[in-house]
């Protein structure tokens, strides 16, 4: 029997415009709403990310973050 999909946690989230556009695009292509898309991505995080690429992208994001907060 499949697990029931229940949204049990709610938290305020602030996203960049680019991040939100990408989330909405992914959700649309996957025929999900944004909440379902986020749940999918985090439940399957290890299998949908490449660890080396993730580390590289995270370093780039962190180095750019200070300038983006101004």
Short mmCIF file of C-alpha atoms in Angstrom, two decimals:
data_model
loop_
_atom_site.label_atom_id
_atom_site.label_comp_id
_atom_site.label_asym_id
_atom_site.label_seq_id
_atom_site.Cartn_x
_atom_site.Cartn_y
_atom_site.Cartn_z
CA UNK A 1 0.00 0.00 0.00
CA UNK A 2 1.50 3.39 -0.97
CA UNK A 3 2.23 6.02 1.65
CA UNK A 4 -0.42 8.69 1.93
CA UNK A 5 0.78 12.10 0.78
CA UNK A 6 0.23 14.45 3.69
CA UNK A 7 1.72 17.89 4.08
CA UNK A 8 2.47 17.87 7.80
CA UNK A 9 4.99 20.69 8.07
CA UNK A 10 4.61 24.29 7.02
CA UNK A 11 7.36 26.84 7.23
CA UNK A 12 7.89 30.30 5.77
CA UNK A 13 10.24 30.21 2.82
CA UNK A 14 11.96 33.07 1.07
CA UNK A 15 13.27 32.29 -2.40
CA UNK A 16 15.00 34.24 -5.12
CA UNK A 17 12.89 35.03 -8.16
CA UNK A 18 15.06 32.71 -10.27
CA UNK A 19 14.71 29.88 -7.75
CA UNK A 20 10.93 30.26 -7.67
CA UNK A 21 10.67 30.38 -11.47
CA UNK A 22 12.71 27.16 -11.67
CA UNK A 23 10.53 25.50 -9.01
CA UNK A 24 7.34 26.51 -10.82
CA UNK A 25 8.74 25.30 -14.15
CA UNK A 26 9.77 21.95 -12.68
CA UNK A 27 6.38 21.53 -10.99
CA UNK A 28 4.54 22.34 -14.22
CA UNK A 29 6.61 19.87 -16.27
CA UNK A 30 6.16 17.17 -13.61
CA UNK A 31 2.42 17.91 -13.32
CA UNK A 32 2.78 18.73 -9.60
CA UNK A 33 2.01 21.79 -7.51
CA UNK A 34 4.90 23.66 -5.90
CA UNK A 35 4.44 21.93 -2.51
CA UNK A 36 4.49 18.49 -4.10
CA UNK A 37 7.53 19.41 -6.19
CA UNK A 38 9.49 20.58 -3.14
CA UNK A 39 8.51 17.45 -1.22
CA UNK A 40 9.65 15.28 -4.12
CA UNK A 41 12.98 17.07 -4.44
CA UNK A 42 13.81 16.84 -0.75
CA UNK A 43 12.55 13.28 -0.29
CA UNK A 44 14.76 12.22 -3.22
CA UNK A 45 17.58 14.71 -2.70
CA UNK A 46 20.49 12.26 -2.92
CA UNK A 47 19.23 10.65 -6.10
CA UNK A 48 18.38 13.90 -7.93
CA UNK A 49 21.69 15.64 -7.21
CA UNK A 50 25.21 14.91 -8.30
CA UNK A 51 27.40 15.37 -5.20
CA UNK A 52 30.38 16.85 -7.06
CA UNK A 53 28.22 19.25 -9.05
CA UNK A 54 26.24 20.19 -5.93
CA UNK A 55 29.43 21.03 -4.02
CA UNK A 56 30.73 23.16 -6.88
CA UNK A 57 27.42 24.99 -7.35
CA UNK A 58 27.09 25.58 -3.59
CA UNK A 59 30.54 27.20 -3.47
CA UNK A 60 29.63 29.46 -6.40
CA UNK A 61 26.32 30.41 -4.77
CA UNK A 62 27.99 31.14 -1.43
CA UNK A 63 30.67 33.30 -3.03
CA UNK A 64 27.99 35.29 -4.89
CA UNK A 65 25.59 35.52 -1.93
CA UNK A 66 27.20 38.45 -0.14
CA UNK A 67 26.90 40.66 -3.22
CA UNK A 68 23.32 39.57 -3.85
CA UNK A 69 22.20 40.58 -0.34
CA UNK A 70 22.95 44.26 -0.96
#
